[in-house]
PDB file of C-alpha atoms in Angstrom:
ATOM      1  CA  UNK A   1     192.905 -85.101 -11.200  1.00 76.00           C
ATOM      2  CA  UNK A   2     191.401 -84.044  -7.905  1.00 84.00           C
ATOM      3  CA  UNK A   3     191.232 -80.403  -9.017  1.00 90.00           C
ATOM      4  CA  UNK A   4     188.184 -78.159  -9.228  1.00 92.00           C
ATOM      5  CA  UNK A   5     188.330 -75.244 -11.654  1.00 93.00           C
ATOM      6  CA  UNK A   6     186.623 -71.973 -10.765  1.00 93.00           C
ATOM      7  CA  UNK A   7     186.225 -70.008 -14.039  1.00 93.00           C
ATOM      8  CA  UNK A   8     183.597 -67.649 -15.350  1.00 91.00           C
ATOM      9  CA  UNK A   9     181.086 -68.693 -17.977  1.00 94.00           C
ATOM     10  CA  UNK A  10     181.809 -67.433 -21.491  1.00 95.00           C
ATOM     11  CA  UNK A  11     179.627 -64.333 -21.766  1.00 93.00           C
ATOM     12  CA  UNK A  12     179.874 -61.004 -23.600  1.00 91.00           C
ATOM     13  CA  UNK A  13     181.565 -58.275 -21.579  1.00 83.00           C
ATOM     14  CA  UNK A  14     179.422 -56.205 -19.215  1.00 78.00           C
ATOM     15  CA  UNK A  15     179.667 -53.161 -21.499  1.00 84.00           C
ATOM     16  CA  UNK A  16     178.603 -55.122 -24.594  1.00 89.00           C
ATOM     17  CA  UNK A  17     175.237 -53.770 -25.785  1.00 92.00           C
ATOM     18  CA  UNK A  18     174.104 -57.222 -26.985  1.00 93.00           C
ATOM     19  CA  UNK A  19     173.176 -59.809 -24.341  1.00 91.00           C
ATOM     20  CA  UNK A  20     173.770 -63.468 -25.109  1.00 95.00           C
ATOM     21  CA  UNK A  21     170.951 -65.941 -24.588  1.00 97.00           C
ATOM     22  CA  UNK A  22     171.472 -68.812 -22.131  1.00 97.00           C
ATOM     23  CA  UNK A  23     171.753 -71.159 -25.137  1.00 98.00           C
ATOM     24  CA  UNK A  24     174.532 -68.998 -26.619  1.00 98.00           C
ATOM     25  CA  UNK A  25     176.371 -68.868 -23.286  1.00 97.00           C
ATOM     26  CA  UNK A  26     176.050 -72.642 -22.989  1.00 98.00           C
ATOM     27  CA  UNK A  27     177.412 -73.274 -26.476  1.00 98.00           C
ATOM     28  CA  UNK A  28     180.351 -70.881 -26.073  1.00 97.00           C
ATOM     29  CA  UNK A  29     181.220 -72.141 -22.597  1.00 97.00           C
ATOM     30  CA  UNK A  30     181.006 -75.867 -23.280  1.00 97.00           C
ATOM     31  CA  UNK A  31     182.811 -75.524 -26.613  1.00 97.00           C
ATOM     32  CA  UNK A  32     185.689 -73.580 -25.061  1.00 96.00           C
ATOM     33  CA  UNK A  33     185.957 -75.960 -22.125  1.00 97.00           C
ATOM     34  CA  UNK A  34     185.744 -79.124 -24.240  1.00 96.00           C
ATOM     35  CA  UNK A  35     188.711 -77.847 -26.257  1.00 96.00           C
ATOM     36  CA  UNK A  36     190.875 -76.934 -23.273  1.00 95.00           C
ATOM     37  CA  UNK A  37     189.960 -78.779 -20.061  1.00 95.00           C
ATOM     38  CA  UNK A  38     191.016 -82.422 -19.668  1.00 94.00           C
ATOM     39  CA  UNK A  39     188.314 -84.983 -18.861  1.00 94.00           C
ATOM     40  CA  UNK A  40     190.296 -85.961 -15.752  1.00 94.00           C
ATOM     41  CA  UNK A  41     189.226 -82.702 -14.089  1.00 95.00           C
ATOM     42  CA  UNK A  42     186.280 -83.809 -11.935  1.00 95.00           C
ATOM     43  CA  UNK A  43     184.408 -80.539 -11.663  1.00 95.00           C
ATOM     44  CA  UNK A  44     183.986 -76.946 -12.737  1.00 96.00           C
ATOM     45  CA  UNK A  45     182.353 -74.547 -10.284  1.00 94.00           C
ATOM     46  CA  UNK A  46     181.449 -71.250 -11.906  1.00 92.00           C
ATOM     47  CA  UNK A  47     181.874 -67.752 -10.587  1.00 85.00           C
ATOM     48  CA  UNK A  48     178.854 -65.558 -11.307  1.00 80.00           C
ATOM     49  CA  UNK A  49     181.015 -63.063 -13.184  1.00 78.00           C
ATOM     50  CA  UNK A  50     178.749 -60.180 -12.182  1.00 81.00           C
ATOM     51  CA  UNK A  51     175.637 -61.792 -13.662  1.00 87.00           C
ATOM     52  CA  UNK A  52     172.363 -61.417 -11.829  1.00 87.00           C
ATOM     53  CA  UNK A  53     171.226 -64.435  -9.820  1.00 89.00           C
ATOM     54  CA  UNK A  54     168.606 -65.187 -12.445  1.00 89.00           C
ATOM     55  CA  UNK A  55     171.043 -64.930 -15.370  1.00 91.00           C
ATOM     56  CA  UNK A  56     173.605 -67.104 -13.601  1.00 91.00           C
ATOM     57  CA  UNK A  57     171.027 -69.800 -12.787  1.00 92.00           C
ATOM     58  CA  UNK A  58     169.535 -69.767 -16.294  1.00 94.00           C
ATOM     59  CA  UNK A  59     172.995 -69.951 -17.877  1.00 95.00           C
ATOM     60  CA  UNK A  60     174.131 -72.805 -15.608  1.00 95.00           C
ATOM     61  CA  UNK A  61     170.934 -74.672 -16.461  1.00 96.00           C
ATOM     62  CA  UNK A  62     171.514 -74.175 -20.214  1.00 97.00           C
ATOM     63  CA  UNK A  63     175.132 -75.315 -19.871  1.00 97.00           C
ATOM     64  CA  UNK A  64     174.017 -78.522 -18.177  1.00 97.00           C
ATOM     65  CA  UNK A  65     171.364 -79.102 -20.855  1.00 98.00           C
ATOM     66  CA  UNK A  66     173.735 -78.438 -23.776  1.00 97.00           C
ATOM     67  CA  UNK A  67     174.369 -81.530 -25.910  1.00 96.00           C
ATOM     68  CA  UNK A  68     176.644 -80.116 -28.652  1.00 94.00           C
ATOM     69  CA  UNK A  69     179.986 -81.127 -27.116  1.00 93.00           C
ATOM     70  CA  UNK A  70     181.249 -83.531 -24.442  1.00 91.00           C
ATOM     71  CA  UNK A  71     180.897 -82.492 -20.784  1.00 95.00           C
ATOM     72  CA  UNK A  72     182.913 -85.036 -18.775  1.00 95.00           C
ATOM     73  CA  UNK A  73     182.952 -82.797 -15.672  1.00 96.00           C
ATOM     74  CA  UNK A  74     180.376 -81.903 -12.997  1.00 95.00           C
ATOM     75  CA  UNK A  75     179.222 -78.332 -13.667  1.00 95.00           C
ATOM     76  CA  UNK A  76     177.942 -76.230 -10.766  1.00 93.00           C
ATOM     77  CA  UNK A  77     178.424 -72.907  -8.944  1.00 88.00           C
ATOM     78  CA  UNK A  78     181.082 -71.850  -6.504  1.00 84.00           C
ATOM     79  CA  UNK A  79     178.119 -70.168  -4.766  1.00 67.00           C
ATOM     80  CA  UNK A  80     179.335 -66.612  -4.348  1.00 72.00           C
ATOM     81  CA  UNK A  81     177.320 -63.535  -5.236  1.00 69.00           C
ATOM     82  CA  UNK A  82     174.816 -65.506  -7.340  1.00 70.00           C
ATOM     83  CA  UNK A  83     173.683 -67.289  -4.180  1.00 77.00           C
ATOM     84  CA  UNK A  84     174.062 -64.531  -1.607  1.00 83.00           C
ATOM     85  CA  UNK A  85     172.520 -61.350  -3.044  1.00 85.00           C
ATOM     86  CA  UNK A  86     168.862 -62.203  -2.392  1.00 87.00           C
ATOM     87  CA  UNK A  87     169.711 -63.678   1.010  1.00 89.00           C
ATOM     88  CA  UNK A  88     171.499 -60.527   2.099  1.00 89.00           C
ATOM     89  CA  UNK A  89     168.769 -58.266   0.699  1.00 89.00           C
ATOM     90  CA  UNK A  90     166.013 -60.225   2.483  1.00 91.00           C
ATOM     91  CA  UNK A  91     167.983 -60.446   5.731  1.00 91.00           C
ATOM     92  CA  UNK A  92     168.910 -56.723   5.678  1.00 91.00           C
ATOM     93  CA  UNK A  93     170.731 -57.148   8.967  1.00 92.00           C
ATOM     94  CA  UNK A  94     167.586 -57.981  10.932  1.00 95.00           C
ATOM     95  CA  UNK A  95     165.222 -60.569   9.406  1.00 95.00           C
ATOM     96  CA  UNK A  96     167.005 -63.890   9.871  1.00 96.00           C
ATOM     97  CA  UNK A  97     164.001 -65.982   8.778  1.00 95.00           C
ATOM     98  CA  UNK A  98     163.631 -64.063   5.493  1.00 93.00           C
ATOM     99  CA  UNK A  99     167.347 -64.454   4.797  1.00 93.00           C
ATOM    100  CA  UNK A 100     167.187 -68.178   5.475  1.00 93.00           C
ATOM    101  CA  UNK A 101     164.110 -68.542   3.280  1.00 93.00           C
ATOM    102  CA  UNK A 102     165.923 -66.863   0.375  1.00 92.00           C
ATOM    103  CA  UNK A 103     169.013 -69.031   0.958  1.00 91.00           C
ATOM    104  CA  UNK A 104     166.927 -72.208   0.725  1.00 92.00           C
ATOM    105  CA  UNK A 105     165.173 -70.893  -2.393  1.00 91.00           C
ATOM    106  CA  UNK A 106     168.469 -70.011  -4.128  1.00 90.00           C
ATOM    107  CA  UNK A 107     170.047 -73.338  -3.121  1.00 89.00           C
ATOM    108  CA  UNK A 108     167.087 -75.219  -4.624  1.00 91.00           C
ATOM    109  CA  UNK A 109     167.169 -73.176  -7.834  1.00 91.00           C
ATOM    110  CA  UNK A 110     170.909 -73.638  -8.276  1.00 90.00           C
ATOM    111  CA  UNK A 111     170.699 -77.326  -7.397  1.00 92.00           C
ATOM    112  CA  UNK A 112     168.155 -77.767 -10.189  1.00 94.00           C
ATOM    113  CA  UNK A 113     170.267 -75.679 -12.585  1.00 94.00           C
ATOM    114  CA  UNK A 114     173.293 -77.878 -11.824  1.00 93.00           C
ATOM    115  CA  UNK A 115     171.201 -80.823 -13.042  1.00 95.00           C
ATOM    116  CA  UNK A 116     169.785 -78.995 -16.081  1.00 96.00           C
ATOM    117  CA  UNK A 117     166.299 -79.142 -14.532  1.00 96.00           C
ATOM    118  CA  UNK A 118     165.627 -75.501 -13.627  1.00 94.00           C
ATOM    119  CA  UNK A 119     162.448 -74.212 -15.289  1.00 91.00           C
ATOM    120  CA  UNK A 120     162.739 -70.562 -14.213  1.00 83.00           C
ATOM    121  CA  UNK A 121     160.246 -68.209 -12.655  1.00 70.00           C
ATOM    122  CA  UNK A 122     161.546 -68.244  -9.073  1.00 65.00           C
ATOM    123  CA  UNK A 123     163.441 -64.958  -8.883  1.00 60.00           C
ATOM    124  CA  UNK A 124     164.576 -63.956  -5.427  1.00 55.00           C
ATOM    125  CA  UNK A 125     164.647 -60.640  -3.621  1.00 49.00           C
ATOM    126  CA  UNK A 126     167.594 -59.578  -5.789  1.00 45.00           C
ATOM    127  CA  UNK A 127     167.137 -62.100  -8.601  1.00 47.00           C
ATOM    128  CA  UNK A 128     167.262 -59.663 -11.505  1.00 47.00           C
ATOM    129  CA  UNK A 129     169.788 -57.265  -9.935  1.00 49.00           C
ATOM    130  CA  UNK A 130     173.195 -57.229 -11.593  1.00 52.00           C
ATOM    131  CA  UNK A 131     176.047 -58.329  -9.347  1.00 46.00           C
ATOM    132  CA  UNK A 132     178.588 -56.523 -11.537  1.00 48.00           C
ATOM    133  CA  UNK A 133     181.011 -54.251  -9.688  1.00 55.00           C
ATOM    134  CA  UNK A 134     183.018 -52.029 -12.041  1.00 65.00           C
ATOM    135  CA  UNK A 135     186.787 -52.159 -11.435  1.00 67.00           C
ATOM    136  CA  UNK A 136     186.314 -54.807  -8.738  1.00 57.00           C
ATOM    137  CA  UNK A 137     189.622 -55.892  -7.221  1.00 64.00           C
ATOM    138  CA  UNK A 138     190.205 -58.983  -5.152  1.00 55.00           C
TER     139      UNK A 138
END
């Protein structure tokens, strides 16, 4: 109790030639979590796992809409690369207003996705760009 988990969503590996749909990601993620994470955990905040901003938002939305297994936790983002990429691209080191505009847009999109209410269509400056970094080390 009092712990937040910060895992990735259950997705195929980056080199897998077959992409999973948001519904498939939702089913795999919620099923795995419902079998392993106690209900006493108050929240799960996802890493983007190298997904594009758009993929990450669509998958989070599908996870929050999924009804096939219990979800006793709050499900949201840890707001790393899936929030920052478009902001940084728009800002480009000089345009503060454009960066702030993208930040507000991404925050709204991800806020809706965390409620299962995101309807899509609001890609940002880097919305479709993959955030995957091969051999990334922390």
